[in-house]
Short mmCIF file of C-alpha atoms in Angstrom, two decimals:
data_model
loop_
_atom_site.label_atom_id
_atom_site.label_comp_id
_atom_site.label_asym_id
_atom_site.label_seq_id
_atom_site.Cartn_x
_atom_site.Cartn_y
_atom_site.Cartn_z
CA MET A 1 -10.13 -54.32 -167.85
CA SER A 2 -8.37 -55.29 -164.41
CA THR A 3 -7.76 -58.82 -164.17
CA SER A 4 -5.63 -59.16 -160.37
CA LEU A 5 -6.35 -61.62 -158.41
CA PRO A 6 -7.15 -61.24 -154.90
CA ARG A 7 -4.21 -60.02 -152.82
CA LYS A 8 -3.69 -63.18 -150.37
CA PRO A 9 -3.55 -62.57 -146.90
CA ALA A 10 0.26 -61.25 -145.63
CA CYS A 11 1.19 -63.65 -143.87
CA ARG A 12 1.47 -63.38 -139.92
CA ARG A 13 3.45 -64.80 -136.50
CA VAL A 14 1.50 -65.82 -134.36
CA ALA A 15 2.53 -66.72 -130.38
CA MET A 16 -0.41 -68.28 -128.64
CA ILE A 17 0.19 -68.29 -124.65
CA ASP A 18 -1.55 -71.77 -123.40
CA ILE A 19 -2.51 -72.23 -119.55
CA PRO A 20 -5.12 -74.20 -118.80
CA GLU A 21 -7.87 -72.55 -115.72
CA PRO A 22 -6.79 -74.26 -112.66
CA GLY A 23 -9.91 -76.75 -110.73
CA GLU A 24 -10.94 -77.13 -108.23
CA GLY A 25 -8.10 -79.53 -107.67
CA GLY A 26 -5.64 -75.85 -106.99
CA ALA A 27 -2.29 -75.91 -107.98
CA HIS A 28 -2.82 -79.90 -109.49
CA GLY A 29 -6.41 -79.00 -110.64
CA PHE A 30 -5.82 -79.27 -114.31
CA ARG A 31 -3.01 -81.16 -115.95
CA HIS A 32 -0.82 -78.28 -117.29
CA GLU A 33 1.11 -79.49 -119.95
CA GLU A 34 -1.64 -80.57 -122.53
CA GLY A 35 -3.27 -77.30 -122.62
CA HIS A 36 -6.44 -76.18 -124.40
CA GLU A 37 -7.64 -79.13 -126.72
CA ALA A 38 -8.19 -76.71 -129.07
CA VAL A 39 -5.00 -74.82 -129.61
CA LEU A 40 -3.24 -77.28 -131.48
CA PRO A 41 -6.25 -78.35 -134.73
CA LEU A 42 -5.90 -74.31 -134.86
CA ALA A 43 -2.47 -73.73 -134.99
CA ALA A 44 -1.98 -76.36 -136.97
CA ALA A 45 -5.10 -74.84 -139.73
CA LEU A 46 -3.54 -71.21 -139.02
CA ALA A 47 0.43 -72.62 -140.13
CA ARG A 48 -1.73 -74.32 -143.53
CA GLN A 49 -2.78 -70.65 -144.46
CA GLY A 50 0.53 -69.69 -144.19
CA HIS A 51 1.26 -68.11 -141.41
CA ALA A 52 3.31 -69.14 -138.22
CA VAL A 53 2.23 -70.56 -134.80
CA ASP A 54 4.81 -70.83 -131.50
CA ILE A 55 2.71 -72.51 -128.86
CA TYR A 56 4.39 -72.07 -125.46
CA ARG A 57 2.87 -74.40 -122.13
CA VAL A 58 4.69 -74.46 -118.82
CA ARG A 59 6.99 -77.16 -118.17
CA THR A 60 7.29 -77.86 -114.58
CA SER A 61 8.60 -81.71 -114.90
CA ALA A 62 11.53 -80.17 -115.70
CA ALA A 63 13.92 -77.37 -115.22
CA GLN A 64 14.97 -77.28 -119.21
CA ALA A 65 12.79 -75.49 -121.49
CA SER A 66 11.98 -78.02 -124.63
CA CYS A 67 10.37 -77.54 -128.27
CA GLU A 68 9.12 -79.32 -130.16
CA ASP A 69 8.86 -78.93 -134.19
CA VAL A 70 5.32 -80.27 -134.70
CA GLN A 71 4.68 -79.75 -138.12
CA ALA A 72 5.56 -76.73 -140.30
CA GLY A 73 5.07 -74.47 -138.80
CA VAL A 74 3.87 -74.42 -135.34
CA ARG A 75 6.23 -75.14 -132.80
CA ILE A 76 5.69 -75.92 -129.14
CA HIS A 77 7.41 -73.81 -126.60
CA ARG A 78 7.50 -75.59 -123.26
CA VAL A 79 8.78 -73.13 -120.85
CA ALA A 80 10.14 -74.40 -117.87
CA LEU A 81 9.36 -72.92 -114.13
CA LEU A 82 10.74 -73.87 -111.24
CA GLY A 83 8.72 -73.76 -108.64
CA PRO A 84 5.10 -75.30 -107.67
CA TRP A 85 2.64 -73.43 -110.47
CA PRO A 86 0.29 -71.81 -110.89
CA LEU A 87 0.64 -70.71 -107.25
CA ASP A 88 3.90 -70.27 -105.10
CA HIS A 89 3.51 -70.92 -101.21
CA HIS A 90 1.90 -67.87 -99.93
CA GLY A 91 -0.50 -67.25 -102.74
CA ARG A 92 0.91 -64.66 -104.94
CA LEU A 93 -0.63 -65.68 -108.48
CA SER A 94 -0.26 -62.87 -110.90
CA GLN A 95 4.32 -62.99 -109.31
CA THR A 96 4.25 -66.59 -110.28
CA VAL A 97 2.40 -65.82 -113.45
CA MET A 98 4.58 -62.79 -114.33
CA ALA A 99 7.77 -64.95 -113.81
CA PHE A 100 6.16 -67.64 -116.46
CA ALA A 101 5.94 -64.02 -119.52
CA ASP A 102 9.17 -63.26 -118.05
CA ALA A 103 10.31 -67.24 -118.83
CA ILE A 104 8.80 -66.90 -122.40
CA LYS A 105 10.90 -64.15 -123.45
CA ARG A 106 14.38 -65.64 -122.56
CA THR A 107 13.02 -68.41 -124.36
CA ALA A 108 11.87 -66.84 -127.00
CA LEU A 109 14.98 -64.64 -128.07
CA GLN A 110 14.70 -66.38 -131.54
CA VAL A 111 11.00 -66.05 -132.70
CA TRP A 112 10.27 -62.42 -130.85
CA PRO A 113 8.51 -59.51 -131.69
CA CYS A 114 5.46 -61.54 -133.02
CA ASP A 115 2.41 -60.11 -134.44
CA VAL A 116 -0.35 -60.82 -132.25
CA VAL A 117 -0.49 -62.94 -129.04
CA HIS A 118 -3.43 -64.64 -128.36
CA ALA A 119 -3.93 -65.72 -124.87
CA TRP A 120 -6.42 -68.84 -123.75
CA GLY A 121 -7.54 -68.22 -120.43
CA ALA A 122 -6.58 -65.87 -117.69
CA LEU A 123 -3.74 -66.85 -116.16
CA ALA A 124 -2.03 -67.17 -120.11
CA GLY A 125 -4.04 -63.59 -119.87
CA LEU A 126 -2.61 -61.85 -118.13
CA ALA A 127 1.27 -62.98 -119.31
CA GLY A 128 0.09 -61.76 -122.25
CA LEU A 129 -0.54 -58.58 -120.93
CA ARG A 130 2.83 -58.73 -118.87
CA LEU A 131 4.15 -59.80 -122.82
CA THR A 132 2.47 -56.82 -124.71
CA ALA A 133 3.33 -53.62 -121.53
CA GLY A 134 5.48 -51.00 -123.84
CA ARG A 135 4.74 -52.46 -126.97
CA VAL A 136 2.01 -51.95 -130.21
CA LEU A 137 1.31 -55.57 -130.39
CA PRO A 138 -2.27 -56.25 -130.74
CA LEU A 139 -3.39 -58.57 -127.34
CA VAL A 140 -6.37 -61.80 -128.54
CA TRP A 141 -7.57 -62.80 -125.41
CA SER A 142 -9.76 -66.81 -125.79
CA PRO A 143 -11.69 -66.55 -121.79
CA GLY A 144 -12.48 -69.98 -120.51
CA ALA A 145 -15.40 -72.06 -120.39
CA GLY A 146 -16.11 -71.83 -117.00
CA VAL A 147 -16.89 -68.95 -114.65
CA CYS A 148 -13.85 -67.05 -113.20
CA GLN A 149 -13.95 -67.60 -109.16
CA GLY A 150 -11.70 -65.30 -107.35
CA ALA A 151 -7.95 -63.84 -107.81
CA LEU A 152 -8.84 -65.59 -111.91
CA ALA A 153 -11.90 -62.78 -112.30
CA GLY A 154 -10.18 -60.37 -110.80
CA ILE A 155 -7.55 -60.96 -114.75
CA ALA A 156 -10.72 -61.25 -116.06
CA SER A 157 -12.64 -58.00 -115.76
CA VAL A 158 -8.95 -56.33 -116.11
CA LEU A 159 -8.78 -57.89 -119.99
CA ALA A 160 -11.95 -57.13 -120.88
CA ARG A 161 -10.72 -53.36 -120.41
CA ARG A 162 -7.22 -54.11 -122.21
CA ALA A 163 -7.40 -56.78 -124.66
CA ASP A 164 -7.85 -55.68 -128.01
CA ALA A 165 -10.44 -58.51 -128.75
CA VAL A 166 -12.48 -60.97 -127.05
CA LEU A 167 -13.74 -64.44 -128.77
CA CYS A 168 -15.93 -66.34 -127.51
CA ARG A 169 -17.04 -70.03 -129.13
CA SER A 170 -20.46 -68.93 -129.01
CA GLU A 171 -23.15 -66.26 -128.67
CA ALA A 172 -24.34 -67.83 -125.52
CA GLN A 173 -20.66 -67.04 -123.98
CA ARG A 174 -20.35 -63.72 -126.06
CA GLU A 175 -23.51 -62.94 -124.63
CA ARG A 176 -22.08 -64.15 -120.85
CA LEU A 177 -19.64 -62.37 -120.81
CA VAL A 178 -21.46 -58.80 -122.51
CA GLN A 179 -23.35 -58.49 -120.26
CA ARG A 180 -21.02 -59.36 -116.94
CA PHE A 181 -18.46 -57.33 -118.09
CA GLY A 182 -19.74 -54.42 -120.23
CA ALA A 183 -16.08 -53.09 -121.05
CA LEU A 184 -15.82 -56.01 -123.93
CA GLN A 185 -19.03 -54.54 -125.74
CA GLY A 186 -17.49 -53.80 -129.62
CA ARG A 187 -14.45 -55.71 -129.03
CA THR A 188 -16.45 -59.87 -128.76
CA ARG A 189 -16.91 -62.12 -131.63
CA VAL A 190 -18.10 -65.27 -132.04
CA VAL A 191 -15.34 -67.90 -133.92
CA SER A 192 -16.45 -70.94 -132.79
CA HIS A 193 -14.27 -73.78 -132.52
CA GLY A 194 -13.13 -76.41 -135.57
CA CYS A 195 -14.85 -79.86 -135.96
CA ASP A 196 -12.66 -82.79 -137.30
CA THR A 197 -14.62 -84.27 -139.87
CA THR A 198 -12.81 -87.03 -140.31
CA GLN A 199 -14.67 -89.86 -138.39
CA PHE A 200 -17.45 -90.55 -140.34
CA ARG A 201 -17.61 -93.92 -141.25
CA PRO A 202 -21.31 -95.65 -140.85
CA ARG A 203 -19.94 -99.02 -141.25
CA ALA A 204 -17.61 -99.35 -138.94
CA ARG A 205 -19.87 -98.04 -135.98
CA GLY A 206 -20.08 -101.31 -134.82
CA ALA A 207 -16.75 -100.97 -133.99
CA LEU A 208 -16.76 -98.10 -132.67
CA ARG A 209 -19.36 -99.10 -130.85
CA LEU A 210 -17.41 -102.16 -128.77
CA SER A 211 -14.48 -100.29 -129.11
CA LEU A 212 -16.48 -97.72 -126.54
CA GLY A 213 -18.10 -100.27 -124.98
CA LEU A 214 -21.80 -100.21 -126.20
CA PRO A 215 -24.09 -102.21 -127.81
CA PRO A 216 -23.17 -103.37 -131.35
CA ASP A 217 -26.75 -102.71 -132.46
CA GLY A 218 -29.61 -101.46 -132.33
CA LEU A 219 -30.71 -97.61 -132.33
CA LEU A 220 -27.37 -95.62 -129.81
CA VAL A 221 -28.86 -92.28 -128.84
CA LEU A 222 -26.27 -89.82 -127.73
CA TRP A 223 -27.84 -87.65 -125.16
CA GLY A 224 -26.64 -84.16 -125.33
CA GLN A 225 -26.40 -82.68 -121.57
CA GLY A 226 -24.17 -84.15 -119.51
CA ALA A 227 -24.18 -86.62 -116.50
CA SER A 228 -23.80 -83.58 -114.51
CA ASP A 229 -26.38 -81.42 -116.08
CA VAL A 230 -29.23 -83.65 -115.67
CA TRP A 231 -30.00 -82.82 -113.01
CA ALA A 232 -28.15 -79.25 -112.37
CA THR A 233 -31.84 -78.00 -114.38
CA SER A 234 -33.22 -78.24 -111.04
CA GLY A 235 -31.39 -77.63 -108.31
CA ARG A 236 -30.58 -81.19 -106.55
CA GLU A 237 -34.04 -81.48 -104.09
CA ALA A 238 -36.60 -81.35 -107.77
CA PRO A 239 -36.92 -83.87 -109.98
CA PRO A 240 -35.17 -83.45 -112.96
CA ALA A 241 -36.62 -81.46 -115.75
CA TYR A 242 -35.78 -83.89 -118.21
CA LEU A 243 -36.57 -86.62 -116.53
CA PRO A 244 -39.80 -87.91 -118.59
CA PHE A 245 -37.61 -87.83 -121.32
CA LEU A 246 -35.28 -89.90 -120.39
CA ARG A 247 -37.61 -92.30 -118.83
CA ALA A 248 -39.73 -92.09 -122.63
CA LEU A 249 -36.41 -93.16 -123.99
CA HIS A 250 -35.80 -95.99 -121.92
CA LYS A 251 -39.10 -97.55 -123.50
CA LEU A 252 -37.74 -97.74 -126.77
CA PRO A 253 -36.10 -100.51 -128.09
CA ALA A 254 -32.80 -98.28 -128.22
CA HIS A 255 -29.82 -97.36 -125.98
CA THR A 256 -29.21 -94.49 -124.24
CA VAL A 257 -25.04 -92.75 -123.19
CA THR A 258 -24.49 -89.17 -122.01
CA LEU A 259 -20.80 -88.05 -121.54
CA GLY A 260 -19.46 -87.12 -117.77
CA ASP A 261 -19.68 -88.97 -114.53
CA PRO A 262 -22.70 -89.96 -113.80
CA ALA A 263 -21.22 -89.63 -109.77
CA ARG A 264 -21.55 -85.67 -110.01
CA SER A 265 -25.39 -86.72 -111.52
CA HIS A 266 -25.84 -85.41 -108.20
CA GLY A 267 -29.68 -87.35 -107.69
CA ALA A 268 -30.75 -91.15 -108.20
CA PRO A 269 -28.18 -93.05 -111.24
CA LEU A 270 -28.95 -92.44 -115.00
CA SER A 271 -28.54 -95.94 -115.33
CA ALA A 272 -32.09 -96.37 -113.42
CA VAL A 273 -33.70 -95.13 -116.47
CA GLY A 274 -31.16 -96.53 -119.33
CA VAL A 275 -28.08 -93.94 -119.64
CA HIS A 276 -25.01 -95.46 -119.83
CA CYS A 277 -22.62 -92.65 -118.84
CA LEU A 278 -18.78 -92.21 -120.41
CA PRO A 279 -16.50 -90.38 -118.14
CA GLU A 280 -13.71 -88.63 -119.03
CA GLY A 281 -10.35 -90.66 -119.68
CA TRP A 282 -12.75 -93.36 -121.23
CA ARG A 283 -11.26 -97.09 -123.00
CA GLY A 284 -8.11 -94.04 -123.23
CA LEU A 285 -10.67 -91.16 -124.56
CA ARG A 286 -10.38 -87.88 -123.67
CA GLY A 287 -12.43 -83.99 -124.60
CA ALA A 288 -12.38 -84.01 -128.33
CA ALA A 289 -11.27 -87.78 -128.92
CA LEU A 290 -13.97 -88.74 -126.40
CA ARG A 291 -16.96 -86.61 -127.49
CA SER A 292 -15.84 -87.41 -132.05
CA ALA A 293 -15.66 -91.11 -131.04
CA VAL A 294 -19.05 -90.88 -128.98
CA CYS A 295 -20.68 -89.00 -131.88
CA ALA A 296 -19.42 -91.69 -134.40
CA ALA A 297 -20.66 -94.69 -132.55
CA ALA A 298 -24.08 -92.65 -132.03
CA ASP A 299 -27.26 -92.69 -134.55
CA VAL A 300 -28.96 -89.77 -133.58
CA THR A 301 -27.66 -87.03 -131.07
CA VAL A 302 -30.66 -86.25 -128.96
CA MET A 303 -29.62 -81.75 -127.60
CA PRO A 304 -32.68 -80.12 -125.04
CA ALA A 305 -32.13 -76.45 -126.28
CA ALA A 306 -33.83 -75.38 -123.10
CA HIS A 307 -30.26 -75.89 -120.95
CA TRP A 308 -27.94 -76.15 -123.82
CA ASP A 309 -24.20 -75.86 -123.13
CA PRO A 310 -22.46 -75.15 -126.28
CA ASP A 311 -19.20 -75.69 -124.71
CA HIS A 312 -20.02 -79.07 -123.35
CA LEU A 313 -21.31 -81.13 -126.79
CA CYS A 314 -22.04 -78.87 -129.29
CA PRO A 315 -23.90 -80.33 -131.79
CA ARG A 316 -20.71 -79.95 -135.18
CA GLU A 317 -19.07 -82.17 -133.42
CA SER A 318 -21.70 -84.63 -134.01
CA MET A 319 -22.87 -83.69 -137.36
CA ALA A 320 -18.79 -83.39 -138.48
CA CYS A 321 -19.56 -87.05 -137.51
CA GLY A 322 -22.73 -87.83 -139.80
CA THR A 323 -24.84 -88.11 -137.22
CA PRO A 324 -27.97 -86.17 -137.06
CA VAL A 325 -28.93 -83.85 -134.62
CA LEU A 326 -32.67 -84.00 -132.98
CA VAL A 327 -33.48 -80.44 -130.83
CA LEU A 328 -35.79 -80.77 -127.81
CA PRO A 329 -37.10 -77.08 -128.78
CA ALA A 330 -37.70 -73.97 -125.87
CA VAL A 331 -38.10 -70.40 -126.55
CA GLY A 332 -34.42 -68.66 -127.27
CA ASP A 333 -33.06 -71.50 -129.37
CA GLU A 334 -32.48 -69.29 -132.05
CA GLU A 335 -28.57 -69.83 -131.89
CA LEU A 336 -29.04 -73.61 -132.04
CA ARG A 337 -32.12 -73.70 -134.52
CA SER A 338 -29.75 -72.60 -137.01
CA LEU A 339 -26.73 -74.62 -136.36
CA VAL A 340 -28.29 -77.91 -137.11
CA ALA A 341 -30.77 -76.14 -140.69
CA ASP A 342 -34.57 -77.61 -139.61
CA GLY A 343 -34.46 -80.81 -142.06
CA ALA A 344 -31.12 -80.80 -143.73
CA ALA A 345 -28.78 -82.20 -141.23
CA GLY A 346 -30.96 -82.11 -137.61
CA ARG A 347 -35.03 -81.68 -136.76
CA MET A 348 -36.28 -79.96 -134.66
CA LEU A 349 -39.51 -81.58 -132.37
CA ARG A 350 -42.05 -79.50 -132.51
CA HIS A 351 -42.87 -79.72 -129.28
CA ALA A 352 -40.50 -80.31 -125.88
CA HIS A 353 -42.31 -83.89 -124.66
CA PRO A 354 -41.73 -87.14 -123.75
CA ASP A 355 -44.68 -88.24 -126.16
CA ALA A 356 -43.27 -86.54 -128.95
CA LEU A 357 -39.68 -87.59 -128.35
CA ARG A 358 -40.62 -91.12 -128.60
CA ASP A 359 -42.46 -90.95 -131.74
CA ALA A 360 -39.86 -89.45 -133.77
CA LEU A 361 -37.77 -91.71 -132.44
CA ARG A 362 -39.74 -94.72 -133.29
CA ASP A 363 -39.65 -94.81 -136.51
CA TRP A 364 -35.68 -93.81 -136.83
CA PRO A 365 -34.50 -97.37 -137.40
CA GLN A 366 -37.24 -97.95 -140.21
CA HIS A 367 -35.88 -95.70 -143.01
CA PRO A 368 -31.76 -96.44 -143.97
CA ARG A 369 -32.03 -94.89 -146.34
CA ALA A 370 -34.24 -91.50 -144.95
CA ALA A 371 -31.02 -91.83 -142.13
CA ALA A 372 -28.66 -92.67 -145.36
CA THR A 373 -29.55 -89.01 -146.69
CA LEU A 374 -29.50 -87.07 -142.82
CA ASP A 375 -26.30 -88.35 -142.17
CA MET A 376 -25.03 -86.70 -145.43
CA GLY A 377 -26.50 -83.81 -145.16
CA CYS A 378 -25.19 -83.80 -141.85
CA LEU A 379 -21.38 -84.26 -142.56
CA LEU A 380 -21.82 -81.92 -146.47
CA ARG A 381 -22.86 -78.33 -143.64
CA ALA A 382 -20.55 -79.72 -141.03
CA ARG A 383 -17.54 -80.19 -144.15
CA THR A 384 -18.70 -76.76 -145.60
CA PHE A 385 -18.86 -74.39 -142.53
CA PHE A 386 -17.95 -76.43 -139.06
CA THR A 387 -14.14 -76.93 -140.43
CA TRP A 388 -10.97 -75.94 -138.53
CA ALA A 389 -10.04 -74.15 -142.08
CA LYS A 390 -13.54 -72.32 -141.28
CA ALA A 391 -12.61 -71.53 -138.27
CA ALA A 392 -8.14 -70.17 -138.98
CA GLU A 393 -9.72 -67.43 -141.28
CA HIS A 394 -12.42 -66.52 -139.04
CA THR A 395 -9.96 -66.11 -136.32
CA PHE A 396 -7.21 -64.39 -138.36
CA ALA A 397 -10.43 -61.81 -139.64
CA ALA A 398 -10.18 -61.39 -135.78
CA TYR A 399 -6.88 -60.56 -135.71
CA GLU A 400 -6.28 -57.90 -137.71
CA ALA A 401 -8.97 -56.72 -137.08
CA ALA A 402 -7.28 -56.02 -133.92
CA ARG A 403 -4.17 -55.26 -134.87
CA ARG A 404 -4.90 -52.24 -136.17
CA PRO A 405 -7.11 -50.81 -132.87
CA ALA A 406 -3.02 -51.63 -131.01
CA ALA A 407 -1.45 -49.85 -133.87
CA THR A 408 -3.18 -46.29 -133.20
CA ARG A 409 -2.97 -47.26 -130.11
CA ASP A 410 -1.86 -43.90 -127.93
CA ASP A 411 -0.56 -45.03 -124.99
CA CYS A 412 0.82 -48.41 -124.26
CA ARG A 413 0.09 -50.26 -121.65
CA PRO A 414 2.04 -49.68 -117.92
CA LEU A 415 3.41 -52.93 -116.05
CA THR A 416 1.37 -51.68 -113.52
CA LEU A 417 -2.08 -53.45 -114.59
CA VAL A 418 -0.10 -56.86 -113.60
CA ARG A 419 1.33 -55.51 -111.02
CA CYS A 420 -0.54 -57.87 -107.78
CA LEU A 421 -2.82 -59.84 -107.04
CA PRO A 422 -1.62 -61.19 -104.25
CA ARG A 423 -4.56 -63.24 -103.24
CA PRO A 424 -5.45 -67.08 -103.85
CA LEU A 425 -7.51 -68.90 -106.21
CA GLY A 426 -10.23 -69.15 -102.80
CA ALA A 427 -9.93 -65.18 -102.18
CA GLN A 428 -12.58 -62.10 -103.42
CA PRO A 429 -10.09 -59.70 -105.11
CA ALA A 430 -11.12 -55.98 -103.57
CA GLY A 431 -10.45 -54.71 -106.63
CA VAL A 432 -7.97 -54.04 -109.41
CA ASN A 433 -5.64 -51.37 -110.96
CA ALA A 434 -6.72 -50.56 -113.74
#
C-alpha cells in the first residue's frame, strides 16, 4: 500500500510585465509607476506558495533603474526609460515599447531566464513578445478591462494569435474576447482576481462611515452600478433604465451610495434621487482600497444584473467584507447568480421591479440576527473561494498549461512580429504583419 504524499508543485520564477493602458489623456493618461492593482497581491500570494516573482514597471522620473524587495520572493524592478512614455514625439508606439523590453533585458541579467512571462495589458504584451522571441518561453497575457482602440487594437490582435494563454477575470470578458478574436478559442482561462478578506469589521462600521463622510446610522445601500453607467444603459437622451429603482430607494429610510465621478453621469445629478457618488481618490482611497472600504461600510450591495460589469464592482469584494448582495435578475444572469449563491451569500429578487426592491429592503434592518447570519455566509463563501491564494493556484495552473505548448513549439516567435506599429494611439492600424 502506497503512502506517498501528493507531489508538491515545482517552484517557478515568474516575470510579470506591468504596463497600464494609456487613458484618455494620451501619454500621461495613467499613473505609470503604480501599475495594475491586482499584480502585487497576486505576486505576494504566488510567493507564499514558494514561487519567485519579478515585477517590471516603467520608471520615467529618474535615469537610473531601481529595485525593491517587497517581501520574500517578490521584487519590483522599476526600469528606467529615457524619453516620453508610452509615445515618443513621432508616435512610434512599438519602438518605445521595445526599448522598454530591451531595458528589461539589461536590468534582469541576474534573474533571467525565467520560467514564464506574464504580461498585463496590451503594451506589456508587446514587450513580452519581444522578450520571448527566439526563446522557448511561454507568454501569458492578461488583457485590460477596457476595449482597445487604435494601435492597441492591432497589438491585441497579435497577442490573441501568439500568446500561449490568455487569462480573463470574468466569463463575460472571456466571451467578449472570443467573439472579437476567434483565434483565442481554446486558449482562454477565467481566473478571477482575489479579494481582501480582512475588511470585515461589523462593530467598526459607524467609524468607517464617518471616515468616508457617510451617515453613521441607518441602512446604507451600495448601488453596484457606476455613476457614469447609470445613464449609459439607455443612452444620453433617454431616461436611465434604473432611475425608477433609485427613486424607490430614495423613498426608503436608507442612504444610497455608488462609486464613480458624478460629473460623468451624462444626465441630471444623482443627488436628485438621493445617491451619493464617491469618485476615485475619495478621502485618499483609490481602486480596490476604495471599493473595499465602501463595501465594508454598506449594509447591502444592490447589483443590477442586466448591465453588470464584472470589471467595475465585483460582488466578490462585497462578500469579502461580509456585505450581502441583492441581485436584480435579468436574462443571462447565470454568472452573477452562481457567485452570490442565492440564500447563502445573497438574494435574487424574483422580479426586477422597483416595488420588489423596496419591499426587500424595507425590513432589512429589523432582523439583525438574520442579517448577521447572511453576513457570515458572505464572509465564509469569500474566504473559501475568492481569496488571493485561490487566484494564485488558478494562475499557476494556467502557467503550467502554457508551458507545455511552449516547450513543444516548432517555430519561435520571429522578431518581425513586433517590429513596428508606427501609428499613434488614435489611428486605426492598417494591419499587423503576423
